[in-house]
Each structure stands twice: as structure tokens, then as C-alpha cells.
PDB file of C-alpha atoms in Angstrom:
ATOM      1  CA  MET A   1     -24.296  57.151  18.276  1.00 40.00           C
ATOM      2  CA  ASN A   2     -27.172  54.590  17.264  1.00 38.00           C
ATOM      3  CA  ARG A   3     -28.646  54.724  20.390  1.00 39.00           C
ATOM      4  CA  LEU A   4     -28.668  58.844  19.984  1.00 33.00           C
ATOM      5  CA  LEU A   5     -30.182  58.675  16.120  1.00 34.00           C
ATOM      6  CA  ALA A   6     -32.594  56.252  17.307  1.00 37.00           C
ATOM      7  CA  ALA A   7     -33.809  58.317  20.412  1.00 38.00           C
ATOM      8  CA  ALA A   8     -33.733  61.633  17.672  1.00 37.00           C
ATOM      9  CA  GLY A   9     -35.826  59.338  15.249  1.00 40.00           C
ATOM     10  CA  VAL A  10     -38.752  58.357  18.183  1.00 35.00           C
ATOM     11  CA  ALA A  11     -38.690  62.081  19.223  1.00 37.00           C
ATOM     12  CA  ALA A  12     -39.379  63.335  15.787  1.00 37.00           C
ATOM     13  CA  CYS A  13     -42.340  60.755  14.932  1.00 37.00           C
ATOM     14  CA  ALA A  14     -43.589  61.693  18.586  1.00 34.00           C
ATOM     15  CA  LEU A  15     -43.744  65.300  17.553  1.00 34.00           C
ATOM     16  CA  LEU A  16     -44.795  64.987  13.927  1.00 36.00           C
ATOM     17  CA  ALA A  17     -47.637  62.492  15.468  1.00 34.00           C
ATOM     18  CA  THR A  18     -48.426  65.636  18.039  1.00 33.00           C
ATOM     19  CA  GLN A  19     -48.178  68.078  15.098  1.00 40.00           C
ATOM     20  CA  ALA A  20     -50.983  65.894  13.215  1.00 43.00           C
ATOM     21  CA  SER A  21     -53.181  65.689  15.755  1.00 44.00           C
ATOM     22  CA  ALA A  22     -53.006  69.715  17.000  1.00 52.00           C
ATOM     23  CA  GLN A  23     -56.434  69.824  15.346  1.00 88.00           C
ATOM     24  CA  GLU A  24     -59.320  71.915  17.934  1.00 94.00           C
ATOM     25  CA  GLN A  25     -62.351  70.338  18.389  1.00 97.00           C
ATOM     26  CA  ILE A  26     -65.293  73.202  19.512  1.00 98.00           C
ATOM     27  CA  SER A  27     -68.943  72.504  19.978  1.00 98.00           C
ATOM     28  CA  LEU A  28     -70.946  75.854  20.962  1.00 98.00           C
ATOM     29  CA  SER A  29     -74.408  76.921  21.326  1.00 98.00           C
ATOM     30  CA  ALA A  30     -75.992  80.355  20.155  1.00 98.00           C
ATOM     31  CA  GLY A  31     -75.332  82.878  23.149  1.00 97.00           C
ATOM     32  CA  PHE A  32     -72.194  81.090  23.807  1.00 98.00           C
ATOM     33  CA  VAL A  33     -70.040  82.749  26.742  1.00 97.00           C
ATOM     34  CA  PRO A  34     -67.134  83.715  26.636  1.00 97.00           C
ATOM     35  CA  ASP A  35     -67.752  85.768  23.164  1.00 98.00           C
ATOM     36  CA  PRO A  36     -65.857  85.859  21.108  1.00 98.00           C
ATOM     37  CA  VAL A  37     -63.874  82.370  21.369  1.00 98.00           C
ATOM     38  CA  SER A  38     -60.102  82.681  20.922  1.00 97.00           C
ATOM     39  CA  VAL A  39     -58.126  79.767  19.513  1.00 98.00           C
ATOM     40  CA  GLU A  40     -54.021  79.869  18.846  1.00 97.00           C
ATOM     41  CA  ILE A  41     -52.634  77.971  16.038  1.00 96.00           C
ATOM     42  CA  TYR A  42     -49.985  78.606  13.157  1.00 96.00           C
ATOM     43  CA  SER A  43     -50.742  79.493   9.795  1.00 97.00           C
ATOM     44  CA  GLY A  44     -49.988  77.552   6.884  1.00 97.00           C
ATOM     45  CA  GLY A  45     -49.629  74.261   5.547  1.00 97.00           C
ATOM     46  CA  PRO A  46     -48.420  72.000   2.439  1.00 97.00           C
ATOM     47  CA  THR A  47     -51.671  72.440   0.367  1.00 97.00           C
ATOM     48  CA  ASP A  48     -52.402  75.197  -2.019  1.00 97.00           C
ATOM     49  CA  ALA A  49     -55.749  76.539  -1.154  1.00 97.00           C
ATOM     50  CA  SER A  50     -56.497  77.182  -4.693  1.00 96.00           C
ATOM     51  CA  GLY A  51     -56.940  73.560  -5.218  1.00 94.00           C
ATOM     52  CA  ILE A  52     -59.545  73.451  -2.465  1.00 89.00           C
ATOM     53  CA  ALA A  53     -61.689  75.839  -4.119  1.00 86.00           C
ATOM     54  CA  GLY A  54     -60.829  78.162  -6.961  1.00 85.00           C
ATOM     55  CA  SER A  55     -61.212  81.928  -4.742  1.00 89.00           C
ATOM     56  CA  CYS A  56     -59.295  80.650  -1.830  1.00 96.00           C
ATOM     57  CA  VAL A  57     -55.906  81.445  -1.576  1.00 96.00           C
ATOM     58  CA  GLY A  58     -52.671  80.554   0.596  1.00 97.00           C
ATOM     59  CA  MET A  59     -50.926  77.728   1.568  1.00 98.00           C
ATOM     60  CA  VAL A  60     -52.941  75.439   4.220  1.00 97.00           C
ATOM     61  CA  ALA A  61     -52.686  72.639   6.292  1.00 97.00           C
ATOM     62  CA  ASP A  62     -54.028  69.042   5.085  1.00 95.00           C
ATOM     63  CA  GLN A  63     -56.578  68.812   7.461  1.00 96.00           C
ATOM     64  CA  PRO A  64     -58.823  71.599   9.421  1.00 97.00           C
ATOM     65  CA  ASP A  65     -57.037  73.460  11.896  1.00 98.00           C
ATOM     66  CA  ILE A  66     -60.438  73.678  13.776  1.00 98.00           C
ATOM     67  CA  SER A  67     -63.550  71.768  13.709  1.00 98.00           C
ATOM     68  CA  LEU A  68     -66.368  73.891  14.994  1.00 98.00           C
ATOM     69  CA  THR A  69     -69.701  72.469  15.613  1.00 98.00           C
ATOM     70  CA  PHE A  70     -72.345  75.613  16.224  1.00 98.00           C
ATOM     71  CA  ARG A  71     -75.798  75.172  17.357  1.00 98.00           C
ATOM     72  CA  SER A  72     -77.522  77.959  15.918  1.00 97.00           C
ATOM     73  CA  GLN A  73     -80.607  79.603  16.701  1.00 96.00           C
ATOM     74  CA  GLY A  74     -80.803  81.416  13.311  1.00 94.00           C
ATOM     75  CA  GLY A  75     -78.581  84.414  14.477  1.00 97.00           C
ATOM     76  CA  PRO A  76     -75.197  85.772  13.292  1.00 98.00           C
ATOM     77  CA  LEU A  77     -71.639  84.170  13.532  1.00 98.00           C
ATOM     78  CA  GLY A  78     -68.239  85.595  12.527  1.00 98.00           C
ATOM     79  CA  ILE A  79     -65.139  83.986  12.418  1.00 98.00           C
ATOM     80  CA  ALA A  80     -61.861  86.300  11.899  1.00 98.00           C
ATOM     81  CA  VAL A  81     -57.715  85.253  12.151  1.00 98.00           C
ATOM     82  CA  TYR A  82     -55.731  87.978  13.245  1.00 96.00           C
ATOM     83  CA  SER A  83     -52.253  87.482  12.892  1.00 95.00           C
ATOM     84  CA  SER A  84     -48.580  89.391  12.267  1.00 93.00           C
ATOM     85  CA  GLY A  85     -48.145  87.695   9.013  1.00 94.00           C
ATOM     86  CA  ASP A  86     -50.577  87.966   6.194  1.00 95.00           C
ATOM     87  CA  THR A  87     -52.986  84.831   6.211  1.00 96.00           C
ATOM     88  CA  SER A  88     -56.031  83.714   4.646  1.00 97.00           C
ATOM     89  CA  LEU A  89     -59.044  82.132   5.854  1.00 97.00           C
ATOM     90  CA  VAL A  90     -60.704  78.726   4.212  1.00 98.00           C
ATOM     91  CA  ILE A  91     -63.903  77.269   5.874  1.00 98.00           C
ATOM     92  CA  ASN A  92     -66.204  74.531   5.043  1.00 97.00           C
ATOM     93  CA  GLY A  93     -69.676  75.284   5.653  1.00 97.00           C
ATOM     94  CA  PRO A  94     -72.143  73.075   6.993  1.00 98.00           C
ATOM     95  CA  ASP A  95     -74.230  73.732   3.570  1.00 97.00           C
ATOM     96  CA  GLY A  96     -70.827  71.958   1.905  1.00 96.00           C
ATOM     97  CA  ARG A  97     -70.001  75.064   0.711  1.00 96.00           C
ATOM     98  CA  TRP A  98     -66.459  76.661   0.409  1.00 97.00           C
ATOM     99  CA  TYR A  99     -66.264  80.228   2.156  1.00 97.00           C
ATOM    100  CA  CYS A 100     -62.415  81.951   1.411  1.00 97.00           C
ATOM    101  CA  ASN A 101     -61.712  85.325   2.725  1.00 97.00           C
ATOM    102  CA  ASP A 102     -57.965  87.425   2.439  1.00 95.00           C
ATOM    103  CA  ASP A 103     -57.312  90.710   3.603  1.00 88.00           C
ATOM    104  CA  ALA A 104     -60.837  91.923   4.974  1.00 87.00           C
ATOM    105  CA  ASP A 105     -58.892  94.445   6.679  1.00 81.00           C
ATOM    106  CA  GLY A 106     -55.844  94.267   5.160  1.00 78.00           C
ATOM    107  CA  LEU A 107     -53.504  91.171   6.328  1.00 80.00           C
ATOM    108  CA  ASN A 108     -56.676  89.880   8.592  1.00 94.00           C
ATOM    109  CA  PRO A 109     -59.450  87.761   7.033  1.00 97.00           C
ATOM    110  CA  GLN A 110     -63.142  87.342   8.475  1.00 97.00           C
ATOM    111  CA  LEU A 111     -66.101  85.328   7.494  1.00 97.00           C
ATOM    112  CA  ARG A 112     -69.398  86.405   8.757  1.00 97.00           C
ATOM    113  CA  TRP A 113     -73.236  84.414   8.162  1.00 97.00           C
ATOM    114  CA  GLY A 114     -76.086  87.061   8.900  1.00 97.00           C
ATOM    115  CA  ARG A 115     -77.915  84.143   9.477  1.00 97.00           C
ATOM    116  CA  ALA A 116     -75.187  81.392  10.520  1.00 97.00           C
ATOM    117  CA  PRO A 117     -76.935  77.520   9.878  1.00 97.00           C
ATOM    118  CA  SER A 118     -76.124  74.670  12.375  1.00 98.00           C
ATOM    119  CA  GLY A 119     -73.687  72.478  11.650  1.00 98.00           C
ATOM    120  CA  GLN A 120     -70.141  71.743  11.686  1.00 98.00           C
ATOM    121  CA  TYR A 121     -67.549  74.371  10.438  1.00 98.00           C
ATOM    122  CA  ASP A 122     -64.187  72.827   9.065  1.00 98.00           C
ATOM    123  CA  ILE A 123     -61.811  75.837   9.340  1.00 98.00           C
ATOM    124  CA  TRP A 124     -58.258  76.400   7.565  1.00 98.00           C
ATOM    125  CA  VAL A 125     -55.888  79.164   8.306  1.00 98.00           C
ATOM    126  CA  GLY A 126     -53.725  79.807   5.731  1.00 97.00           C
ATOM    127  CA  ALA A 127     -50.569  81.543   4.835  1.00 97.00           C
ATOM    128  CA  VAL A 128     -49.621  83.970   2.260  1.00 95.00           C
ATOM    129  CA  GLY A 129     -46.025  84.106   2.443  1.00 92.00           C
ATOM    130  CA  ASP A 130     -44.628  83.093   5.947  1.00 95.00           C
ATOM    131  CA  ALA A 131     -46.174  81.147   8.174  1.00 96.00           C
ATOM    132  CA  ALA A 132     -47.084  82.773  11.111  1.00 96.00           C
ATOM    133  CA  PRO A 133     -48.397  82.189  14.795  1.00 97.00           C
ATOM    134  CA  SER A 134     -52.309  83.474  14.527  1.00 97.00           C
ATOM    135  CA  THR A 135     -55.354  83.479  16.812  1.00 98.00           C
ATOM    136  CA  VAL A 136     -58.981  82.935  15.483  1.00 98.00           C
ATOM    137  CA  LEU A 137     -62.038  84.370  16.796  1.00 98.00           C
ATOM    138  CA  ILE A 138     -65.305  82.721  16.982  1.00 98.00           C
ATOM    139  CA  THR A 139     -67.816  85.476  17.749  1.00 98.00           C
ATOM    140  CA  GLU A 140     -71.807  86.180  17.295  1.00 98.00           C
ATOM    141  CA  GLY A 141     -70.828  89.598  17.668  1.00 95.00           C
ATOM    142  CA  SER A 142     -68.862  92.335  15.908  1.00 88.00           C
ATOM    143  CA  PHE A 143     -65.111  92.550  15.103  1.00 82.00           C
TER     144      PHE A 143
END
């Protein structure tokens, strides 16, 4: 019995370590192909997004779900989330500002820069209600 409990404990620790390091690292340059880039994640987490930036909503992970490094040539960049659940989008841009969106088209958030700056975009997908499987799309085109 003790071996079984010990094995279960080791398995649980391994699962937690995997989830903690599940963050996606993406590097893209202007003109990237394929466009859009699609990333599958699970929305939500233990942190209230309104504590990060007052206009943000939803529960988010402690660390960004995606860290995007984007080398721009002054063109557009769009980031959207599609999910069967109600999601929000929280992004810390290269300029250090927080960008938030909820319900751009009902349940799905999106943010767009007409002249996207180069740098790192830290992206969180929040859950407004129940967490759900979600798809993040990164594009230079339209949604």
C-alpha cells in the first residue's frame, strides 16, 4: 500500500512539473508561413486577471500560456482565441502595456495591432466561467 501511495505521489509531482512547464515559446518574423499559427491550450488558471490590469477579466495561469517573440516590419499582428467556453485574452506587449479583450465576437476575444512593434508578447488565455480547451490563432491577416 505504501509503495502504491509513493508511486501515485511521484506521478502527481511529475504531472504538476509538466503542467508548470507547458508554456509555449514561439518566434515569428513578419511574413511568417503558415499564417495563421495555431496553438492548442487550456484556458484558465488560479489568478484573477483583474488583479493584473483593471480592465482584464477571467481567471488566468500564473505564467503566460504563450510567449511570442515577433520581429515586425511595421505591419499588422492579430491574436485571437476560439473555444467552446467563454474566454478572455490578456497580453503584455513589447511596450510593457497590458492589452485585454473579452467577447470580441460573443464568447471569443481578439486583439489586433495595425503596426505591431517588435518584441515579446506574453499571452494568457483566461476562463470566464469554466476552463475549456482553446485554440489561439496568431496572424498578420484577418480573422
